[in-house]
Structure formats: structure tokens, C-alpha cells
PDB file of C-alpha atoms in Angstrom:
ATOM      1  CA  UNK A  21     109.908 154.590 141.610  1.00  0.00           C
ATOM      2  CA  UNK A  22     107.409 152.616 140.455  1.00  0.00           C
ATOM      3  CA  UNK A  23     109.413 149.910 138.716  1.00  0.00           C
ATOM      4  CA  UNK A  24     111.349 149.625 141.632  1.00  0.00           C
ATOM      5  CA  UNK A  25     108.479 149.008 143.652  1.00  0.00           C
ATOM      6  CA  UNK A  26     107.156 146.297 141.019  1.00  0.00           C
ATOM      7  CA  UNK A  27     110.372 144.824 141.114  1.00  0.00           C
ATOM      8  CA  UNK A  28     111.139 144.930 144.919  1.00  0.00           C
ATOM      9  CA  UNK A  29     107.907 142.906 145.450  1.00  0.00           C
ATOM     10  CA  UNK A  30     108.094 140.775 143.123  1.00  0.00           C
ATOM     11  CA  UNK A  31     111.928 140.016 144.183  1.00  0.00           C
ATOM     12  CA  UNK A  32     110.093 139.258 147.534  1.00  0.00           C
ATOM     13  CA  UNK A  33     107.775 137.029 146.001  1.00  0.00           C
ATOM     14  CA  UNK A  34     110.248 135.230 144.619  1.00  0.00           C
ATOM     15  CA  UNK A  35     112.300 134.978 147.525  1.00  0.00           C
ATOM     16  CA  UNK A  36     109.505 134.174 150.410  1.00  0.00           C
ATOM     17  CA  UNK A  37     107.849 131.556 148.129  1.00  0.00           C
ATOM     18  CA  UNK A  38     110.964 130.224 146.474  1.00  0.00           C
ATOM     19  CA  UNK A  39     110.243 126.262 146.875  1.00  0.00           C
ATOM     20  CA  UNK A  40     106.380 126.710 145.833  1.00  0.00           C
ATOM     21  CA  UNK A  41     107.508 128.593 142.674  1.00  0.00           C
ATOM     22  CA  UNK A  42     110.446 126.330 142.058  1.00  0.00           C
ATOM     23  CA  UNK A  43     108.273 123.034 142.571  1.00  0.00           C
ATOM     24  CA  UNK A  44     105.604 124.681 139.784  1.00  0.00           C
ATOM     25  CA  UNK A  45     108.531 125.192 137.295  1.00  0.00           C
ATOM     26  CA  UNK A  46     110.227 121.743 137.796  1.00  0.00           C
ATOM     27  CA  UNK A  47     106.673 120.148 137.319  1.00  0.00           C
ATOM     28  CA  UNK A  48     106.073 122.510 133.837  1.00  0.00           C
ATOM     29  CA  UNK A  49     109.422 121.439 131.958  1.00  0.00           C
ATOM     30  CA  UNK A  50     108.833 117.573 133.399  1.00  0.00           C
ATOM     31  CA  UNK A  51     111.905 115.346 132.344  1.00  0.00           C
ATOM     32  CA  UNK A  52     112.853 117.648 129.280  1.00  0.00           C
ATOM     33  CA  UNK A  53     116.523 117.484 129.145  1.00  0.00           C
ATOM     34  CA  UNK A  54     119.022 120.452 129.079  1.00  0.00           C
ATOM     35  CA  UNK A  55     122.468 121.188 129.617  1.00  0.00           C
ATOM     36  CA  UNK A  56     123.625 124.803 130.769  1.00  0.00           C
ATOM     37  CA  UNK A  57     126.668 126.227 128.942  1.00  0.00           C
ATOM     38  CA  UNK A  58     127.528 129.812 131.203  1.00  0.00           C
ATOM     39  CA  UNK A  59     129.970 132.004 131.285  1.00  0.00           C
ATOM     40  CA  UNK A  60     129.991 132.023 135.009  1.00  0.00           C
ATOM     41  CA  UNK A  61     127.795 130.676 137.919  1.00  0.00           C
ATOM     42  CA  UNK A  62     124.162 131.572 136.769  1.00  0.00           C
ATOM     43  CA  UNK A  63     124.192 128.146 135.197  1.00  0.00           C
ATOM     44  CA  UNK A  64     124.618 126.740 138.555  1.00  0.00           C
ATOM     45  CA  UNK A  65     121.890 128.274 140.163  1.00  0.00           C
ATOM     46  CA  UNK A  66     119.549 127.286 137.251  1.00  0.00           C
ATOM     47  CA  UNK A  67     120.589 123.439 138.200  1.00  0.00           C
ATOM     48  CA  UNK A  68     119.757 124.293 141.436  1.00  0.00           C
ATOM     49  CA  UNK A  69     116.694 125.723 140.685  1.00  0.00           C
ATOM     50  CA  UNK A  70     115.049 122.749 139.071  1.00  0.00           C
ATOM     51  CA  UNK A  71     117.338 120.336 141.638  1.00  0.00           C
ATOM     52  CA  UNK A  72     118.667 118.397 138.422  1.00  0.00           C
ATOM     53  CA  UNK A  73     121.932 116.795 138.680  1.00  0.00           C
ATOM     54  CA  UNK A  74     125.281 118.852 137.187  1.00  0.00           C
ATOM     55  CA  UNK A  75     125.290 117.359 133.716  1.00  0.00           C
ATOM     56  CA  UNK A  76     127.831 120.035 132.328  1.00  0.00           C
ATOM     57  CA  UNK A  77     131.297 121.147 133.384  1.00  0.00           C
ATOM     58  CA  UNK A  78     130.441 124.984 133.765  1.00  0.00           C
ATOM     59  CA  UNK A  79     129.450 125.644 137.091  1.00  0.00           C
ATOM     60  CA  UNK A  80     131.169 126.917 140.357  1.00  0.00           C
ATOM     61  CA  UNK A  81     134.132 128.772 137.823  1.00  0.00           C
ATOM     62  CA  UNK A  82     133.781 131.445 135.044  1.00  0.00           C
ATOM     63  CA  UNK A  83     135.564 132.379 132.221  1.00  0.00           C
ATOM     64  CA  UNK A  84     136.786 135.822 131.063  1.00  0.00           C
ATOM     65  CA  UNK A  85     134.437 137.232 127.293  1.00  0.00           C
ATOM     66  CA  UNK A  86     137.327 136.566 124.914  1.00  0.00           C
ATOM     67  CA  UNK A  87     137.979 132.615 125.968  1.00  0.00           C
ATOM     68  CA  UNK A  88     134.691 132.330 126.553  1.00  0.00           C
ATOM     69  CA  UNK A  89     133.784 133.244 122.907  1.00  0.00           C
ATOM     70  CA  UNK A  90     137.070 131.295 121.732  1.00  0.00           C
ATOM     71  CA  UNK A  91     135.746 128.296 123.099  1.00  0.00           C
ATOM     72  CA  UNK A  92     132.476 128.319 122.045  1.00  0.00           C
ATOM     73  CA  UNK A  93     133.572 129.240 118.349  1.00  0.00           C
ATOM     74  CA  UNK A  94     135.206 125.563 118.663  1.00  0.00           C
ATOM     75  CA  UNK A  95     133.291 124.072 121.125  1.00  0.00           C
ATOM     76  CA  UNK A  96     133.748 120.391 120.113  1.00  0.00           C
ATOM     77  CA  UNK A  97     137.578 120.766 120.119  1.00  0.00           C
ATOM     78  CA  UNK A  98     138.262 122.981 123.683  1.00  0.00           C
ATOM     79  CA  UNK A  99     136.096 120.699 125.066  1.00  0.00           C
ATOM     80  CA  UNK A 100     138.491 117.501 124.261  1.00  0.00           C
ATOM     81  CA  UNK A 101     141.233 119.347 125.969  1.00  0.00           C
ATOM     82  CA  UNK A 102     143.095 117.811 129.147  1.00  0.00           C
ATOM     83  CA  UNK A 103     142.862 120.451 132.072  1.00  0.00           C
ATOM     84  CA  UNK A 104     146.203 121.549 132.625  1.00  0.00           C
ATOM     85  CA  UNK A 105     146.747 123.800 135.896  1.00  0.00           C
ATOM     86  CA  UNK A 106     148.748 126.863 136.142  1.00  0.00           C
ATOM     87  CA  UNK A 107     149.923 129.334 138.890  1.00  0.00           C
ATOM     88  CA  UNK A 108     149.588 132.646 136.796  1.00  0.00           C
ATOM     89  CA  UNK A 109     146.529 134.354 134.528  1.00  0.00           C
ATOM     90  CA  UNK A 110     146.999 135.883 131.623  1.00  0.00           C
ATOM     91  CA  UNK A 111     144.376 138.666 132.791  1.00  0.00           C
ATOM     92  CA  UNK A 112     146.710 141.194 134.781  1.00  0.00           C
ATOM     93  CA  UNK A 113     143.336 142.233 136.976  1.00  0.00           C
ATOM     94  CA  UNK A 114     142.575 138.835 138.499  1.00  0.00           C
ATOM     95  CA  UNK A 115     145.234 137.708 141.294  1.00  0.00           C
ATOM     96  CA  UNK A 116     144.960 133.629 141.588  1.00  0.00           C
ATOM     97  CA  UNK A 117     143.056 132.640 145.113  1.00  0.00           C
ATOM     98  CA  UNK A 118     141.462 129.608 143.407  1.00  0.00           C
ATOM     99  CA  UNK A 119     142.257 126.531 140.853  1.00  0.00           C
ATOM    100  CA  UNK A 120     143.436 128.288 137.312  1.00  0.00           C
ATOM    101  CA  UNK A 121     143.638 125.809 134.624  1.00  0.00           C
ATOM    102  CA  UNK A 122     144.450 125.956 130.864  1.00  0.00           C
ATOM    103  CA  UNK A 123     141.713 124.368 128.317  1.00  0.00           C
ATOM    104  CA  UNK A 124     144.233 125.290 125.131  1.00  0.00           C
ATOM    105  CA  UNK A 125     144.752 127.979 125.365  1.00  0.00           C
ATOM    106  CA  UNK A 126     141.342 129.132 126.988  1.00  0.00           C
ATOM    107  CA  UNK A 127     141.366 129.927 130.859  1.00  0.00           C
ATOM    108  CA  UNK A 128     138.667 128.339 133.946  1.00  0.00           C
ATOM    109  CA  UNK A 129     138.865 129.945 136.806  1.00  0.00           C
ATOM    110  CA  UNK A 130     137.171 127.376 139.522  1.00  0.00           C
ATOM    111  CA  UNK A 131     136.519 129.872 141.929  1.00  0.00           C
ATOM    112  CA  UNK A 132     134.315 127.406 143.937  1.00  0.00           C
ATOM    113  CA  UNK A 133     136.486 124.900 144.393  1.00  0.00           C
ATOM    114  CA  UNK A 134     139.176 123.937 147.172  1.00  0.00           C
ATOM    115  CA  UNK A 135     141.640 122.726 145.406  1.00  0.00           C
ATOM    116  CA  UNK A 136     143.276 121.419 141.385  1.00  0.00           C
ATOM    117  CA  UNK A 137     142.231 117.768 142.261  1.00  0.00           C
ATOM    118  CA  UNK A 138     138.855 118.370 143.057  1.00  0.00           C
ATOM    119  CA  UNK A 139     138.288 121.011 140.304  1.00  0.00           C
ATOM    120  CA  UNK A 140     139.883 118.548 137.831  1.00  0.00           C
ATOM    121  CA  UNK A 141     137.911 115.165 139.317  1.00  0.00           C
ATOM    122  CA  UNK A 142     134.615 117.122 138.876  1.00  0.00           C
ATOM    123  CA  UNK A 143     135.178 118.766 135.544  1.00  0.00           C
ATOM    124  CA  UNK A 144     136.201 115.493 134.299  1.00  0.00           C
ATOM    125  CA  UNK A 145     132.885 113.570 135.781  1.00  0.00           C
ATOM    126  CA  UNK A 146     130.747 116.877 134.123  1.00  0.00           C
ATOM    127  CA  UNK A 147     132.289 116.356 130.828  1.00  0.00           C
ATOM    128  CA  UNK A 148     131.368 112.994 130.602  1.00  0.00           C
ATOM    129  CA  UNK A 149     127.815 113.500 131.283  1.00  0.00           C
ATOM    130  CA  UNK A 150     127.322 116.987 128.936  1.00  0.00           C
ATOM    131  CA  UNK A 151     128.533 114.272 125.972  1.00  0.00           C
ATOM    132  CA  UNK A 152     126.315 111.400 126.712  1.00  0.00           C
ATOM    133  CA  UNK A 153     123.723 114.182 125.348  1.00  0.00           C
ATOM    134  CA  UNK A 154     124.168 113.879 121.557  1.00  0.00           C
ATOM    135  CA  UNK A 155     120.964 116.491 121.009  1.00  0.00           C
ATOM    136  CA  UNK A 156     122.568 120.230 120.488  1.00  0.00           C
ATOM    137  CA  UNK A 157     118.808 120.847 120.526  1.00  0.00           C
ATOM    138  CA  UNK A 158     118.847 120.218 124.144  1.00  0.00           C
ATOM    139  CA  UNK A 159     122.272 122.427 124.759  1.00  0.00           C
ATOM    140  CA  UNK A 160     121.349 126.314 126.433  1.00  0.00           C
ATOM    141  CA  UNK A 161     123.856 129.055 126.289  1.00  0.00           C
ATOM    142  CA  UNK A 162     124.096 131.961 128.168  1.00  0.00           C
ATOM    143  CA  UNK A 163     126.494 135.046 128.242  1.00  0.00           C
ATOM    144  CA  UNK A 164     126.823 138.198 130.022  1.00  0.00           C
ATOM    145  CA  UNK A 165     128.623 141.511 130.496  1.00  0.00           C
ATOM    146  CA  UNK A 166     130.930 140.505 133.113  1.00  0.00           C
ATOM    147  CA  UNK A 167     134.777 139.545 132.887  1.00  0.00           C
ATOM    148  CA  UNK A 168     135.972 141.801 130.142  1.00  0.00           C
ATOM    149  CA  UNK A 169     132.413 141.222 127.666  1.00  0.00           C
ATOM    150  CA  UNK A 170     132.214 143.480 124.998  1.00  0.00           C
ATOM    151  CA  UNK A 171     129.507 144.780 123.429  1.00  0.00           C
ATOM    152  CA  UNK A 172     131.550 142.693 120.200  1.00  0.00           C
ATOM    153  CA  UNK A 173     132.016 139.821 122.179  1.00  0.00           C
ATOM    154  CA  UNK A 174     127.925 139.562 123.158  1.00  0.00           C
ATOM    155  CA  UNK A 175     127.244 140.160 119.273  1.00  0.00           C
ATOM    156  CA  UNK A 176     129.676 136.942 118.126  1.00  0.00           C
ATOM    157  CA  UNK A 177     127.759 135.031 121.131  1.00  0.00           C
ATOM    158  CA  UNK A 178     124.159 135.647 119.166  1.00  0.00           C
ATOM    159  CA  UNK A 179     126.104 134.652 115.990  1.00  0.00           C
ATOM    160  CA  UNK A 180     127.266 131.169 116.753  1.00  0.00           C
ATOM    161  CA  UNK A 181     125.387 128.212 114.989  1.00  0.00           C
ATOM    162  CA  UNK A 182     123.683 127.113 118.327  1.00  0.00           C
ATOM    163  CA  UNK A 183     119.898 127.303 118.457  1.00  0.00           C
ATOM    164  CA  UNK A 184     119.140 128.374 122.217  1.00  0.00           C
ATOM    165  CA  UNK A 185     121.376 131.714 123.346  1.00  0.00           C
ATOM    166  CA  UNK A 186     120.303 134.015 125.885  1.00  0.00           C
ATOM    167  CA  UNK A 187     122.904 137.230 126.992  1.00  0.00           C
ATOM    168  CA  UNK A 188     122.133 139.962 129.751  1.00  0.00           C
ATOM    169  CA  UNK A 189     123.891 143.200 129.980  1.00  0.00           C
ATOM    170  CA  UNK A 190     123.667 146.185 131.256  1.00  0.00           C
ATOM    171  CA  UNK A 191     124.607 147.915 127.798  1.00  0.00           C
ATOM    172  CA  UNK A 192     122.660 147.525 124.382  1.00  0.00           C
ATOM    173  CA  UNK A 193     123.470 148.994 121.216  1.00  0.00           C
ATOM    174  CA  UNK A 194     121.204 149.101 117.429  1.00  0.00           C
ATOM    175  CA  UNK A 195     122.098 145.685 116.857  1.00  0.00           C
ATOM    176  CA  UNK A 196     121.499 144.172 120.233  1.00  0.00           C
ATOM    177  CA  UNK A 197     118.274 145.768 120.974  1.00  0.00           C
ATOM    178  CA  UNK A 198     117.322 143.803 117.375  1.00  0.00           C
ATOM    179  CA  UNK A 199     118.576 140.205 119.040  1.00  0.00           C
ATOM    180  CA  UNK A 200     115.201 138.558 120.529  1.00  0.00           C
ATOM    181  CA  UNK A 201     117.307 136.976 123.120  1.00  0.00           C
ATOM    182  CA  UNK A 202     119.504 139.639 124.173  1.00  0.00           C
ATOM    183  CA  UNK A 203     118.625 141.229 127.383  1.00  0.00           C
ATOM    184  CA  UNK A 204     118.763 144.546 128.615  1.00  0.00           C
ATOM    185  CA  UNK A 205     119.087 144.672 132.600  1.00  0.00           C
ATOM    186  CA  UNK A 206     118.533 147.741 134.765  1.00  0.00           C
ATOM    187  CA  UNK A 207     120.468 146.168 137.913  1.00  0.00           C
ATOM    188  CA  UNK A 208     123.943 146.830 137.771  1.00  0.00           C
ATOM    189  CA  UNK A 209     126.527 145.372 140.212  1.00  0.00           C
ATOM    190  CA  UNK A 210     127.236 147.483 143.337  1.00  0.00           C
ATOM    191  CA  UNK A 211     131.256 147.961 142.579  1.00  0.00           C
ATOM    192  CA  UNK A 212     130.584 148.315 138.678  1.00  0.00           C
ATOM    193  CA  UNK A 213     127.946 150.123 137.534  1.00  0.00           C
ATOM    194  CA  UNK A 214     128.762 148.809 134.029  1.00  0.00           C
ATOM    195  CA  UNK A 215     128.071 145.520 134.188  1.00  0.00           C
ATOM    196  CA  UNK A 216     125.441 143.162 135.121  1.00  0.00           C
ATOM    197  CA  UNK A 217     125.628 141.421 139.316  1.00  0.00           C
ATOM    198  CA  UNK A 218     127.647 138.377 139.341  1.00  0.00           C
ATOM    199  CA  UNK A 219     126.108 135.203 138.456  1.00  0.00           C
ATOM    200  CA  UNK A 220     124.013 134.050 141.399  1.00  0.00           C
ATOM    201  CA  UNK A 221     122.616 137.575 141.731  1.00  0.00           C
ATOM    202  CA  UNK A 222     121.663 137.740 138.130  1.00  0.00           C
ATOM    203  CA  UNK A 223     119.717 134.788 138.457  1.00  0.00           C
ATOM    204  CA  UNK A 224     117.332 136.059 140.994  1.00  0.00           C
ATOM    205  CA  UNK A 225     116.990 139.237 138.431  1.00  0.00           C
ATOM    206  CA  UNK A 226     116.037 136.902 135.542  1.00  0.00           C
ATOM    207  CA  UNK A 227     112.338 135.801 136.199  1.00  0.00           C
ATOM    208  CA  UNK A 228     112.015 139.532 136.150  1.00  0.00           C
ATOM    209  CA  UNK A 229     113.162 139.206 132.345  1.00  0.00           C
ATOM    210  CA  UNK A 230     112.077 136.061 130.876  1.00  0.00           C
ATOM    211  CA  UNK A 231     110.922 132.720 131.696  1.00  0.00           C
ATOM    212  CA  UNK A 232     113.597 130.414 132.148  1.00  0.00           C
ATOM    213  CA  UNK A 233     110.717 127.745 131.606  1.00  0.00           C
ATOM    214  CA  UNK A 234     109.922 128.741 128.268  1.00  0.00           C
ATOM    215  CA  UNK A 235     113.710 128.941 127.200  1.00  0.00           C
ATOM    216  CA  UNK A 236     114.475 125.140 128.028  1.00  0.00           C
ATOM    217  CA  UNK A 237     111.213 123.954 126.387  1.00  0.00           C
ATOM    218  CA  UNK A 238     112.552 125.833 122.875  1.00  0.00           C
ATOM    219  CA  UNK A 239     109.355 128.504 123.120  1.00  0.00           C
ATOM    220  CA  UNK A 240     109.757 132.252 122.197  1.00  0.00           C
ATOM    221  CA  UNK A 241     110.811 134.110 125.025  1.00  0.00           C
TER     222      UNK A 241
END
């Protein structure tokens, strides 16, 4: 009772004062450049919340754990790939109401977009800016427990070779609770009690966690 107490007021906080606290973070990371690799639309809201431009292709979509990982584990090549739109996913739980394209053979689902032309002219534009920023230092990846994650899947995440990772889940294991940037949440999602709220949701839960801040100025979080 009395976490959720702590946490429902400092939700409120968060909420009622949202511009004050988002104007204090923009002025603490200054111009320090970042670019938001996500598994789903928790990147967006990050862009949002410091009101910097869309400088990488992953927001407004998400992508299931296994392509997710696939792509990252070849990030340079998947990301060189021509969009190529089809009418069917190979995921027999998600029906197609939204743009489906083909990276590969790695799936984007642009659920926040109207139609394949836009989906394709904006992923196209992102692209272009992610790779004017030659400085992996400066690249951010998050993963979470959503859209078929494992438990394996978050564990090959916190392997990869880049430097800044941060996963949430609702699940932790030996190994994960041993991962500095792994993140154990408490809030589940109100259909699936198993996995973490979808990614705008989970965004307002993560001040609650860590400091964003911190993260995208390369300090221990």
C-alpha cells in the first residue's frame, strides 16, 4: 500500500507538472546528441519528451522479440534493407490493421501510420538522419517484455556489443537481476499480467525506475 501510494503521487507529479519537469531535463542533457533504437513506441515518447526532432526510424511501429533481436545482431546490414510491404504476418496472433513491411526478413509493424507510402516516406527520411550520426557512443537501446520477449531474448539484448542498453520487464531471473541495466517493473499491462504496459504507458512508469537523463549523458544509472 505504501508503494502504491509513493508511486500514485509521484505519477501525479509527473503528470500535473509535466512541462516544468520536462523543460528541467531538456536544459540538463543541453545539445548532447542521441538516437533511440526501441522495440516499440517508448522511443517516441522519449523524443517527445525532450521535443527533439525524430532522428531514427523506430517510432510510431514495433517489432515482435525475435526480429527485433535479429536485427540488432546485424544492425548495419537490416538497416540497408529496402522496405518491402506485405499483406500477411508471419505472427499468427497479430491480424494486419496497419502498414506491415519486410526489412529481410525482419517484420515493422507501423501501427501509427495511415498508410505504406507514408510509413515508407518517413522511415526512409529517419534512416537518413540515424546515419548522419557516425558516434555508436551516442546510439540508446531499449527492449522490453512485450511482443513475444523472452526471458532469452532480453539476455541476447544485454549481450550485444552496444554500450548504452536499457530492458524493462515484468519477469527477472539470476542472470537478469545481475544486468545493471535490466529493469524489473511492478506495473503490468491490464490484459496481460505478464508483461510490461505498452510503450507510451511504460514511459510514464520509467522516471519511477531510472533517470532517463543520466542514461543519454553515458552516467551509471
Amino acid at each position: 500500500m505504501v508503494r502504491k501510494t509513493k508511486v500514485f503521487v509521484k505519477r501525479k507529479m509527473r503528470k500535473t507538472f509535466q512541462e516544468v519537469y520536462s523543460k528541467k531535463d531538456i536544459a540538463e542533457l543541453g545539445d548532447k546528441p542521441f538516437v533511440i533504437i526501441s522495440n516499440n513506441c517508448w522511443g517516441g515518447s522519449l523524443y517527445q519528451w525532450y521535443k527533439r526532432p525524430y532522428n531514427s526510424p523506430f517510432v510510431g511501429l514495433f517489432l515482435y522479440g525475435p526480429c527485433y533481436i535479429k536485427l540488432l545482431q546485424n544492425f548495419e546490414y537490416y538497416i540497408n534493407q529496402d522496405l518491402v510491404f506485405v499483406d500477411r504476418s508471419k505472427y499468427p496472433d497479430r491480424k494486419k490493421t496497419y502498414p506491415l513491411a519486410l526489412l529481410g526478413d525482419i517484420e515493422v509493424h507501423f501501427t501509427h501510420y495511415d498508410n505504406e507510402e507514408e510509413a515508407k516516406k518517413k522511415w526512409k527520411r529517419r534512416v537518413e538522419r540515424m546515419l548522419k550520426e557516425k558516434n555508436l557512443d551516442n546510439y540508446f537501446f531499449k527492449i522490453c517484455d512485450r511482443e513475444r520477449t523472452t526471458k532469452e531474448h532480453l539476455k541476447a539484448f544485454h549481450n550485444l556489443p552496444f554500450k548504452n542498453k536499457i530492458s524493462f520487464a515484468i519477469y527477472d531471473d539470476s542472470e537478469l537481476k545481475k544486468i545493471d541495466n535490466h529493469v524489473k517493473v511492478k506495473e503490468s499491462a491490464k490484459k496481460n499480467k505478464n508483461i510490461v504496459p505498452n510503450g507510451k504507458k511504460m514511459f510514464k512508469l520509467t522516471f519511477l525506475y531510472f533517470d532517463p537523463n543520466r542514461w543519454l549523458m553515458n552516467q551509471n544509472i
